[in-house]
mmCIF file of C-alpha atoms and ligand atoms in Angstrom:
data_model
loop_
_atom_site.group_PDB
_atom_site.id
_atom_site.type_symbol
_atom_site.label_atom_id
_atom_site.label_comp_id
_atom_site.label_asym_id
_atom_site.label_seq_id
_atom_site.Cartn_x
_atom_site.Cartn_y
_atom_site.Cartn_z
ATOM 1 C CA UNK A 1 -13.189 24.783 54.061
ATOM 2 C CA UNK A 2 -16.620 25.017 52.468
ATOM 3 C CA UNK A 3 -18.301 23.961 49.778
ATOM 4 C CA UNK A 4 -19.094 28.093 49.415
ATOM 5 C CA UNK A 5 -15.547 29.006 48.912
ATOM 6 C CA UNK A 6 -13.347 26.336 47.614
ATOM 7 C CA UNK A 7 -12.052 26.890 44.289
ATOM 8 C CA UNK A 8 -13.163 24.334 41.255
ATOM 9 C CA UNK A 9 -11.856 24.175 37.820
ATOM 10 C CA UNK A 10 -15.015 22.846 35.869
ATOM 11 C CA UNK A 11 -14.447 25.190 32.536
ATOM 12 C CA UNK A 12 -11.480 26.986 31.406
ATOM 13 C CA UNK A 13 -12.823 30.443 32.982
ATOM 14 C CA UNK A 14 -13.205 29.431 35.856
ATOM 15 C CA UNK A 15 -10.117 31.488 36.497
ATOM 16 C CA UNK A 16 -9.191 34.564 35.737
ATOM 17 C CA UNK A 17 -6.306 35.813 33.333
ATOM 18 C CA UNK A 18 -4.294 36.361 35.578
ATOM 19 C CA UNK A 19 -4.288 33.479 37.483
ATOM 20 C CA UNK A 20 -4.345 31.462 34.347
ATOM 21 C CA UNK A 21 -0.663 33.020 33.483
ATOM 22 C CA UNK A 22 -0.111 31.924 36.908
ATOM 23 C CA UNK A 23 -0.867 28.196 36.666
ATOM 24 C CA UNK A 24 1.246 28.176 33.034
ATOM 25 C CA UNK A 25 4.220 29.895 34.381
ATOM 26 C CA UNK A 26 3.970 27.545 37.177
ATOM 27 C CA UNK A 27 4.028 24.472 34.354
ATOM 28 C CA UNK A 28 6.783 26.027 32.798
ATOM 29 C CA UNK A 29 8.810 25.877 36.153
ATOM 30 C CA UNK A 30 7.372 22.140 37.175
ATOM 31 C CA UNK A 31 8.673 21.205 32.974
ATOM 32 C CA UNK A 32 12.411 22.297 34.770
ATOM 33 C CA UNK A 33 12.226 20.764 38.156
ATOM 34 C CA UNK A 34 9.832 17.486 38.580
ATOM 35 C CA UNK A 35 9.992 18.327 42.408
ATOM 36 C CA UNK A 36 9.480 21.544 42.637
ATOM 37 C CA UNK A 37 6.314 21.695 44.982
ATOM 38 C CA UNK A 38 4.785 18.627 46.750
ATOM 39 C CA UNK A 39 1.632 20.460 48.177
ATOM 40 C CA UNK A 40 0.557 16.202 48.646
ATOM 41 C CA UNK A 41 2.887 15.155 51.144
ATOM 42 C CA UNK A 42 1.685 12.886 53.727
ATOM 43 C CA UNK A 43 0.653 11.521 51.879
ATOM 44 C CA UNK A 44 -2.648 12.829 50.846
ATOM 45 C CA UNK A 45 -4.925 11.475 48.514
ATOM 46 C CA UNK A 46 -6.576 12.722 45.253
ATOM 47 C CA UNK A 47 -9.583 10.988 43.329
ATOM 48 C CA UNK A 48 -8.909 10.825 40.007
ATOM 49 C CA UNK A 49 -12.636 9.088 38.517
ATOM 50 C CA UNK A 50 -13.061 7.827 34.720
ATOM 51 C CA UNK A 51 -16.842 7.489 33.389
ATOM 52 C CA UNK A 52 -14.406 7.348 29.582
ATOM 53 C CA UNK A 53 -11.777 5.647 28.336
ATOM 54 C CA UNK A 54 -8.523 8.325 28.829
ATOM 55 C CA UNK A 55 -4.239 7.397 28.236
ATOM 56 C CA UNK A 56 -3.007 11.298 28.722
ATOM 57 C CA UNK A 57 -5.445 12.093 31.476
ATOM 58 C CA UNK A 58 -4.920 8.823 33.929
ATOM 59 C CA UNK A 59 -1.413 8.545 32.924
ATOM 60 C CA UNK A 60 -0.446 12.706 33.629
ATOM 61 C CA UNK A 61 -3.067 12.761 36.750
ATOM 62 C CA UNK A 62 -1.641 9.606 38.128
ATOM 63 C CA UNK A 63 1.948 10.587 37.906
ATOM 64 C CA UNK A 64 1.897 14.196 38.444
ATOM 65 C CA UNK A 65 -0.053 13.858 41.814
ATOM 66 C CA UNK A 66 2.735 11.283 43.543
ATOM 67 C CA UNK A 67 5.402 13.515 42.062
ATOM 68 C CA UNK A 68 3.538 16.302 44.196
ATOM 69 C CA UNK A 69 3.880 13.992 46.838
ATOM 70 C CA UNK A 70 0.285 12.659 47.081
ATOM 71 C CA UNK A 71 -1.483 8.896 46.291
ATOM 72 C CA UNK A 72 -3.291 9.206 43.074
ATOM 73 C CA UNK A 73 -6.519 7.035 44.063
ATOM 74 C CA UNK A 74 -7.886 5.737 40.509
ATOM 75 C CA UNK A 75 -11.164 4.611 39.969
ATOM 76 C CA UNK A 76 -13.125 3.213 36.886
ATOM 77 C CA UNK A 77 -16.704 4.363 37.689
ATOM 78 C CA UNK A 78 -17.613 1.047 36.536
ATOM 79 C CA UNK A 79 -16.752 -0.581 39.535
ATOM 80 C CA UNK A 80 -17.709 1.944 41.998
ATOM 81 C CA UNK A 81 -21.041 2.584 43.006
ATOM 82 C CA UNK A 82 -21.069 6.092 41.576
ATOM 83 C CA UNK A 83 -21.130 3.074 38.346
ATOM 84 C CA UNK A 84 -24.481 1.475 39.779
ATOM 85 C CA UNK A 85 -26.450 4.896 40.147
ATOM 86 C CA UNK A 86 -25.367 6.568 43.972
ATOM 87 C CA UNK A 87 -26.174 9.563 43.546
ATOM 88 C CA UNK A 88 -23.155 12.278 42.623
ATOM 89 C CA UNK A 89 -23.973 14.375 46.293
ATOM 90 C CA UNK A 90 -23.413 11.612 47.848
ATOM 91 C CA UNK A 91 -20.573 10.518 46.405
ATOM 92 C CA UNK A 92 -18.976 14.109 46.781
ATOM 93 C CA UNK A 93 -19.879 14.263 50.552
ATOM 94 C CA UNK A 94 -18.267 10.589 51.358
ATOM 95 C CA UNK A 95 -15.200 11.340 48.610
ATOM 96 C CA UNK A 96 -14.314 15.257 50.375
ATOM 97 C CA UNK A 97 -13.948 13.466 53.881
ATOM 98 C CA UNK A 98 -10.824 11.216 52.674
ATOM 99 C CA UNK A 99 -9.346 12.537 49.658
ATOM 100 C CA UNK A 100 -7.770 16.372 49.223
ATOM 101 C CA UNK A 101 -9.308 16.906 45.698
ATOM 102 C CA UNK A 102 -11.445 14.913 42.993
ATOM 103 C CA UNK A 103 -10.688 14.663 39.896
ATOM 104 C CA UNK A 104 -13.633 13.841 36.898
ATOM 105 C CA UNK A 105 -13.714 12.730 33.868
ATOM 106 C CA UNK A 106 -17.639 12.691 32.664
ATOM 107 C CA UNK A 107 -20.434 13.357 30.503
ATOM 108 C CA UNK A 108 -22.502 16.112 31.160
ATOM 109 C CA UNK A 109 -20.774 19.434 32.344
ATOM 110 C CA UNK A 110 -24.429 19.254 35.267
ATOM 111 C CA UNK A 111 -22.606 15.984 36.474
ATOM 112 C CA UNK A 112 -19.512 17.822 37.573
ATOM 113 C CA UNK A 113 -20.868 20.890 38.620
ATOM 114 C CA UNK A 114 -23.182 18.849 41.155
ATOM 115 C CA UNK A 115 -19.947 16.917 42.184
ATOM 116 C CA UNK A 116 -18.475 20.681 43.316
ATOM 117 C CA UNK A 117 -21.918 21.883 44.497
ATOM 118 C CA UNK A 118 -21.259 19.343 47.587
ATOM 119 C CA UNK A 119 -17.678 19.248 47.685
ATOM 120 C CA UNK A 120 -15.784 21.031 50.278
ATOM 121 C CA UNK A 121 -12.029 20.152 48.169
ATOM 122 C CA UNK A 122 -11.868 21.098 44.629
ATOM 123 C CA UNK A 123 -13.121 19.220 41.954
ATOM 124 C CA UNK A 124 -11.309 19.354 38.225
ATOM 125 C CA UNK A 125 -12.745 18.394 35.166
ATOM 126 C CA UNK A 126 -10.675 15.472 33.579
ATOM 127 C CA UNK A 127 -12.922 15.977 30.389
ATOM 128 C CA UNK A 128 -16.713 16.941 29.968
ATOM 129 C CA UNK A 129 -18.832 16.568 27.067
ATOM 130 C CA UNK A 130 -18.694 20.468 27.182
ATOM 131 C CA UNK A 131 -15.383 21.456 28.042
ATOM 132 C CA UNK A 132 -11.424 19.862 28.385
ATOM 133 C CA UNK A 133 -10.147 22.922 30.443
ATOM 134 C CA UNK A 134 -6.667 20.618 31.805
ATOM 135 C CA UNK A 135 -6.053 20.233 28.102
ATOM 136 C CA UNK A 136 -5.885 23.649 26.892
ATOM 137 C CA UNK A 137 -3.658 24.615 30.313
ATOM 138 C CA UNK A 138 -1.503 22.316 28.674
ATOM 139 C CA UNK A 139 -1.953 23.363 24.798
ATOM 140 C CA UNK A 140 -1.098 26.932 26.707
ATOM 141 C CA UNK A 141 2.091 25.602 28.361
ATOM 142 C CA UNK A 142 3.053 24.158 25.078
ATOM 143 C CA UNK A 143 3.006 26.718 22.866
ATOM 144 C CA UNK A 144 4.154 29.042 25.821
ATOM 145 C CA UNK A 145 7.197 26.834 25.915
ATOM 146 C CA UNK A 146 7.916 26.378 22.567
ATOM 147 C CA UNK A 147 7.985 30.719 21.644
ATOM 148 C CA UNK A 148 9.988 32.021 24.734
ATOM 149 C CA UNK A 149 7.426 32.061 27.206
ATOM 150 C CA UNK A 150 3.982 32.755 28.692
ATOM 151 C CA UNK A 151 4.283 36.169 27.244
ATOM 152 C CA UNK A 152 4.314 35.082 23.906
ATOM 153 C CA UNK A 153 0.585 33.390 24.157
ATOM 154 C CA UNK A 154 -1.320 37.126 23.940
ATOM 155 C CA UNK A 155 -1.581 38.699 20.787
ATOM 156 C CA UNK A 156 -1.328 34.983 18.436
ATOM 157 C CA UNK A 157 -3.764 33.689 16.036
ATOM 158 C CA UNK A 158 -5.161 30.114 17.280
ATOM 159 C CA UNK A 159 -7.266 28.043 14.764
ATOM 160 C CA UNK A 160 -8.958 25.026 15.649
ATOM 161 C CA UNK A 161 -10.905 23.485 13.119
ATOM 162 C CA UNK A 162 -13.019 20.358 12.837
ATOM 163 C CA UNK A 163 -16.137 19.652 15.277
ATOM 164 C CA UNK A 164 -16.550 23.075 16.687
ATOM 165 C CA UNK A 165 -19.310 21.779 19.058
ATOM 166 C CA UNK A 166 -17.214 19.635 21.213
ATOM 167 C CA UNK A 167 -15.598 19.507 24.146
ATOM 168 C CA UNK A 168 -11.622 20.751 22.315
ATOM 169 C CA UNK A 169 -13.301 23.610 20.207
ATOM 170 C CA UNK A 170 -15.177 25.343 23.991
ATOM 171 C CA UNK A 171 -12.550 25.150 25.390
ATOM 172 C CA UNK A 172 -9.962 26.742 23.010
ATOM 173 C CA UNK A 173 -12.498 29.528 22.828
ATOM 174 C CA UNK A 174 -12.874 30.233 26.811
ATOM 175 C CA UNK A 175 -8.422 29.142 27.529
ATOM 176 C CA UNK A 176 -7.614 31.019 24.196
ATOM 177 C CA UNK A 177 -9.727 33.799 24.951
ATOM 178 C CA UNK A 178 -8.354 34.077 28.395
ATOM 179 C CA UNK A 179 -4.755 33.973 27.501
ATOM 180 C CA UNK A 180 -5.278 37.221 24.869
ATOM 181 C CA UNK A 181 -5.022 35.186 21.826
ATOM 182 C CA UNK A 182 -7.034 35.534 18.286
ATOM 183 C CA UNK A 183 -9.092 32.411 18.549
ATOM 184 C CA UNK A 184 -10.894 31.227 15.412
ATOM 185 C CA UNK A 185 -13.022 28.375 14.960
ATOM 186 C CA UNK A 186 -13.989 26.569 11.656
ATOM 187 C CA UNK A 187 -16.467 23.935 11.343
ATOM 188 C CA UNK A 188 -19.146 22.915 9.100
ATOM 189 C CA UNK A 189 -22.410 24.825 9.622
ATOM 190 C CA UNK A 190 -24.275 21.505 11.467
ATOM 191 C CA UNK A 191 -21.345 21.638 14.260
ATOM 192 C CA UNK A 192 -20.781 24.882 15.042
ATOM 193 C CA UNK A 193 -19.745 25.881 18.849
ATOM 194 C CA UNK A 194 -22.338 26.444 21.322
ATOM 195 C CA UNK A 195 -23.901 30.401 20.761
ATOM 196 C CA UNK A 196 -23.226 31.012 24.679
ATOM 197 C CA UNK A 197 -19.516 29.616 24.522
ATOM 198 C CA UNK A 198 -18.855 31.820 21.894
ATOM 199 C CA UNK A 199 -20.775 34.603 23.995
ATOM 200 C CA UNK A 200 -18.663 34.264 26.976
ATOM 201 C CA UNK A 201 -15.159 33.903 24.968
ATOM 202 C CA UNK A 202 -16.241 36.961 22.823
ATOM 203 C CA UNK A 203 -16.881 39.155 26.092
ATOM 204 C CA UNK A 204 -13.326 37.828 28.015
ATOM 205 C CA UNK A 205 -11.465 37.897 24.071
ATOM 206 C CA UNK A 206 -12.254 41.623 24.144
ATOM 207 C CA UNK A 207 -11.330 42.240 28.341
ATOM 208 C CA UNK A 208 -7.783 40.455 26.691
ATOM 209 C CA UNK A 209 -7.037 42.395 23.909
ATOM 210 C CA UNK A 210 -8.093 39.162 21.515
ATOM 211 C CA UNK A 211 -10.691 38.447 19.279
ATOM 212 C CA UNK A 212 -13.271 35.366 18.320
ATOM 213 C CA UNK A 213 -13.875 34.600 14.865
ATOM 214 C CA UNK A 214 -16.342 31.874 13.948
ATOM 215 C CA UNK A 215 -16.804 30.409 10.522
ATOM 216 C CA UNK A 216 -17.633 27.819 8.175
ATOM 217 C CA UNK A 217 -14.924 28.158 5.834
ATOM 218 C CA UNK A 218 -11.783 26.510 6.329
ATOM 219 C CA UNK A 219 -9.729 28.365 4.395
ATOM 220 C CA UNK A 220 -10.616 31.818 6.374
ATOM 221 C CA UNK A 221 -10.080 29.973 9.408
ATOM 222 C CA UNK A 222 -6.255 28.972 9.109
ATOM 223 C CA UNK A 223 -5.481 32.104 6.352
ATOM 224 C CA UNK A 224 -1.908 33.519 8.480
ATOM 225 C CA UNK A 225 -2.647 31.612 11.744
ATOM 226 C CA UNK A 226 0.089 30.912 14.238
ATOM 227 C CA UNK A 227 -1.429 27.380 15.852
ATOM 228 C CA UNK A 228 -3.782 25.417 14.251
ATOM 229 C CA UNK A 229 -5.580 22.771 16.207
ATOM 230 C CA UNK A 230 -7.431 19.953 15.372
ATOM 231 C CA UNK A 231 -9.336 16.586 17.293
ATOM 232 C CA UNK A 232 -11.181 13.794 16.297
ATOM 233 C CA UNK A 233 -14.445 14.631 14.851
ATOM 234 C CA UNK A 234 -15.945 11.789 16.580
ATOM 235 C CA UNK A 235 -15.663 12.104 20.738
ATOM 236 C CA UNK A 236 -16.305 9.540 23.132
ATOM 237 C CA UNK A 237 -20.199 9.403 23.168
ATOM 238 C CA UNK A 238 -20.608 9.883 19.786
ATOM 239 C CA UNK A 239 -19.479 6.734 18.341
ATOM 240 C CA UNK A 240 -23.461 6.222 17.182
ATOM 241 C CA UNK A 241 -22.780 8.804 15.098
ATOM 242 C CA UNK A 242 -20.014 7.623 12.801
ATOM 243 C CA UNK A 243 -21.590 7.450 9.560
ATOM 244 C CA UNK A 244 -23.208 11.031 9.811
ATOM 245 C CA UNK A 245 -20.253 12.454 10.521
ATOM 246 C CA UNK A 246 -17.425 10.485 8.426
ATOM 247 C CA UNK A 247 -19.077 12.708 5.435
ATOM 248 C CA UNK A 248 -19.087 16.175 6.817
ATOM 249 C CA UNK A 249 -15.474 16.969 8.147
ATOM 250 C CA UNK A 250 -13.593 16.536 5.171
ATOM 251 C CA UNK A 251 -12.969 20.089 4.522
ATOM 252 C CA UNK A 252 -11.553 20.633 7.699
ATOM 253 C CA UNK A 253 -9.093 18.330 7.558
ATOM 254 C CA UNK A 254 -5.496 19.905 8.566
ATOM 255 C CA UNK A 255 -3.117 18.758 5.737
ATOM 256 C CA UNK A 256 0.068 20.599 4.029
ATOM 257 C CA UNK A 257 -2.468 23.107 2.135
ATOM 258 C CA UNK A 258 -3.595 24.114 6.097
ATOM 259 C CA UNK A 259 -0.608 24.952 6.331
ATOM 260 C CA UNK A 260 0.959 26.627 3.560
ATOM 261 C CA UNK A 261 -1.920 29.209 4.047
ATOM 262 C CA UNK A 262 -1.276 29.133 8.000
ATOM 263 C CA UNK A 263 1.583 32.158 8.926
ATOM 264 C CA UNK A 264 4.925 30.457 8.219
ATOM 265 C CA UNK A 265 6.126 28.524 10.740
ATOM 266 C CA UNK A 266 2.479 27.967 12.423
ATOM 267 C CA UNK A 267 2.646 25.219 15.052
ATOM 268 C CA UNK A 268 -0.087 22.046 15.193
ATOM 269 C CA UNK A 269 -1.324 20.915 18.118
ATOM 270 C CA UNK A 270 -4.075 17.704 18.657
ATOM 271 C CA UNK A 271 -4.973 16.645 21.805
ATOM 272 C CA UNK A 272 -4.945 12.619 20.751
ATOM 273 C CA UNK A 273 -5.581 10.493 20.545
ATOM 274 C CA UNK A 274 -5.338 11.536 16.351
ATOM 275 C CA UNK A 275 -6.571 9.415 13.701
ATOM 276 C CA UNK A 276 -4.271 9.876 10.502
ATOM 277 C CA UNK A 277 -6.033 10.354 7.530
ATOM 278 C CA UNK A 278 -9.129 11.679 9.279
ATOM 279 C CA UNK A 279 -8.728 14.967 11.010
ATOM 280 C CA UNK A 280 -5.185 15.482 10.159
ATOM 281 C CA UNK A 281 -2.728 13.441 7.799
ATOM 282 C CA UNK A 282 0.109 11.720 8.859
ATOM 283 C CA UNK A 283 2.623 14.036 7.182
ATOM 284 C CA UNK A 284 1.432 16.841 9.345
ATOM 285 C CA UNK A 285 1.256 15.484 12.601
ATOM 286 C CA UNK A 286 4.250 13.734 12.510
ATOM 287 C CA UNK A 287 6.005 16.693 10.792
ATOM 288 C CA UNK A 288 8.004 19.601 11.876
ATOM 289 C CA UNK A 289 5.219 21.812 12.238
ATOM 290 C CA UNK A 290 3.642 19.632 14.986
ATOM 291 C CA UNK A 291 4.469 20.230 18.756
ATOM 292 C CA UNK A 292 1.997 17.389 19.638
ATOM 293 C CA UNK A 293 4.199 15.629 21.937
ATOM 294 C CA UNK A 294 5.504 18.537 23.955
ATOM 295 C CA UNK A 295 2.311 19.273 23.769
ATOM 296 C CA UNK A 296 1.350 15.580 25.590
ATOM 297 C CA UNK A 297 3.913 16.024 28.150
ATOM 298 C CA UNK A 298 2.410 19.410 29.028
ATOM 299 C CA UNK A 299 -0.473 17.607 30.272
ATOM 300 C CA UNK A 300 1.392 16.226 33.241
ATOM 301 C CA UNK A 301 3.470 19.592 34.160
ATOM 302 C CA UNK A 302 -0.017 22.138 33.632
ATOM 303 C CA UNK A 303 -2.293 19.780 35.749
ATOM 304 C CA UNK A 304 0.736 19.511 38.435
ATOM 305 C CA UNK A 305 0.799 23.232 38.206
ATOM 306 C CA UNK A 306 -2.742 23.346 38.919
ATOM 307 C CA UNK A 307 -3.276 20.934 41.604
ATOM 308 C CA UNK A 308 -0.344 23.012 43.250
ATOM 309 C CA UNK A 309 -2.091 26.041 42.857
ATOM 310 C CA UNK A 310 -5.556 24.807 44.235
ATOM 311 C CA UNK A 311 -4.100 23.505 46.976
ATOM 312 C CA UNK A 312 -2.377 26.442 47.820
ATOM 313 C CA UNK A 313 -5.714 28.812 47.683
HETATM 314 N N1 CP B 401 -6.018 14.169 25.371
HETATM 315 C C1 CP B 401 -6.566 13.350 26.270
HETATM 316 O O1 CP B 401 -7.324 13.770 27.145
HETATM 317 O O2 CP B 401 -6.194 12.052 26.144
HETATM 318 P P1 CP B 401 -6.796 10.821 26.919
HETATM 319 O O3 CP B 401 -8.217 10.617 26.447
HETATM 320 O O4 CP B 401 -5.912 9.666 26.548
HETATM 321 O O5 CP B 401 -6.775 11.099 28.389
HETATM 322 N N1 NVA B 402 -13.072 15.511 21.868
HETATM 323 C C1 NVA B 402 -12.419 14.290 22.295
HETATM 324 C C2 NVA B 402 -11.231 14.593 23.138
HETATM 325 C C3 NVA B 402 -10.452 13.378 23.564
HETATM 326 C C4 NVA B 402 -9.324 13.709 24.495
HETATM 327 C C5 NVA B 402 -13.409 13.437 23.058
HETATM 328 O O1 NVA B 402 -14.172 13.983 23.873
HETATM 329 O O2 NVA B 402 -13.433 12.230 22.834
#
C-alpha cells in the first residue's frame, strides 16, 4: 500500500458519517464479544508512541491491540531516538517496514500529519494538542450504549464547556458534528475554539441535520442539553499556565446547577483524568448523572473497533 492511499485517523473527520456509525456500531459489538475480530494475528505489530504522559490511552491501545490478536509495541519517545531529534520521516519510513500501524500521541497536529505524509500503514492520533479524535469515538460509543444505540446519537444536544480551545472541545465539535448531534461549546471569551474548527463542524453539523452553537455564557450552553462534557482546563503543555488560568474557568464549572438546567436526565461525560473541585465537583462526577466510566471502558472497545476497521480498508 501507499503512502497516497492508506487511510489515517489524525482528526475526527477524517471519516465520513457514515463510516463513523460504522466504527461505533462496530464498538458496540467488540463491548459484547472481546474476540470478535483479530485483524492482528500473527502476530503483527502496532506502534503505539507517547511524547505525554497517558493511563486510558496506553492502557486501552495496549490491551485492545493483543485482544485483536496483535503485539502492542510501546514506546516512551524519551528513549527512542524520535526523543533525541530523528527526524519524524524518518522515523515513519523505518516504523511502516515492521509494524502494521502507528499509533501517536503528540504535540502539534503538523507532527502527526508528517508521520502519515511518509507512512504507508495508518497512523492514529493518540492525542494532539489540536484534536483527541479516539476519545470522542469512545464518548460516541458511550452515550450510543447507554440510550439504545448508535441511532440515538443524531438529533441530541451535546455541551462541552470549559477550555473550548483545546484538544476535547475540537474534537466534540468535528465527532459531534459528524454523528448529527447539537454541539454547543461554552468557554470564556480568551479560550474560545479555533474559528476554522468551528468552520468545518458548522459546514458537516448542517450536511447532518445538527447544529454548532458557540458561546460565552454558561448558562446558554447547558440550558435543556442531553450530555454535558467537561476536561481539565489545564492540558498537558500548559502546565506554565496555571495561574492564568486557575482564575478564568470558574463559571464553567459543571456542578448540580449544570445540571438542573441541563434536560432531565442529561448524562456527564469527562475524558480524565478529572480534577474534583476544578472543572467538575465531586458530587457530579461521581453521581448518577455521570457515565464517565462506561465512558473509560469505551476507549478500549472504539479504538479496537477502529484499528479493525483500518485494517480492513
Ligand atoms: N482520556 C485520556 O486520554 O486519558 P489518558 O491521558 O490517561 O490516556
Ligand atoms: N485536554 C487534555 C486531555 C487529556 C486526556 C489534555 O490534553 O491534557
Amino acid at each position: 500500500m501507499t503512502a497516497s492511499t492508506v487511510r489515517h485517523f489524525l482528526r475526527d473527520d477524517d471519516i465520513t458519517a457514515a463510516e463513523q456509525r460504522e466504527i461505533l456500531e462496530l464498538a458496540l459489538a467488540f463491548r459484547q464479544d472481546r474476540h470478535l475480530h483479530r485483524p492482528f494475528a500473527g502476530p503483527q505489530a502496532v506502534a503505539v508512541i507517547f511524547d505525554k504522559p497517558s493511563t486510558r490511552t496506553r492502557v486501552s491501545f495496549s490491551t485492545g491491540i493483543a485482544e485483536l490478536g496483535g503485539y502492542p509495541l510501546v514506546i516512551d519517545s524519551a528513549t527512542s531516538q524520535l526523543g533525541r531529534g530523528e527526524p519524524v520521516a524518518d522515523t515513519a519510513r523505518v516504523l511502516e517496514s515492521m509494524v502494521s500501524a502507528i499509533v501517536w500521541r503528540t504535540f502539534g497536529q503538523e507532527l502527526i500529519e508528517e508521520m502519515a505524509a511518509h507512512s504507508g500503514k495508518p497512523v492514529v492520533n493518540a492525542l494532539t494538542d489540536s484534536f483527541h479524535p479516539c476519545q470522542i469515538l469512545a464518548d460516541l460509543a458511550a452515550v450510543a450504549d447507554a440510550r439504545g444505540g448508535v441511532d440515538a446519537l443524531a438529533g441530541l444536544t451535546l455541551t462541552y464547556v470549559g477550555d473550548g480551545a483545546n484538544n476535547m472541545a475540537h474534537s466534540y465539535l468535528l465527532g459531534g458534528a459528524l454523528a448529527g448531534m447539537h454541539v454547543r461549546v461554552g468557554a470564556p471569551a480568551a479560550y474560545q475554539p479555533d474559528p476554522r474548527i468551528v468552520l468545518d463542524a458548522t459546514r458537516i453539523a448542517a450536511e447532518q441535520g445538527g447544529s454548532v452553537t458557540v458561546t460565552t455564557d454558561h448558562a446558554d450552553a447547558v440550558a435543556g442539553a442531553d450530555i454535558i462534557a467537561t476536561d481539565t482546563w489545564v492540558s498537558m503543555g500548559d502546565e506554565e499556565q496555571y495561574q492564568e488560568r486557575a482564575g478564568v474557568f470558574g463559571a464553567f464549572q459543571v456542578d448540580a446547577r449544570t445540571l438542573e438546567l441541563a434536560a432531565p436526565g442529561a448524562q456527564v461525560l469527562h475524558c480524565l483524568p478529572a480534577y474534583r473541585g476544578k472543572e467538575i465537583t465531586a458530587e457530579v462526577i461521581d453521581g448518577p448523572q455521570s457515565i464517565v466510566w462506561l465512558e473509560a471502558e469505551y476507549r478500549l472497545h472504539a479504538q479496537k473497533a477502529l484499528l479493525t476497521w483500518l485494517a480492513t480498508r
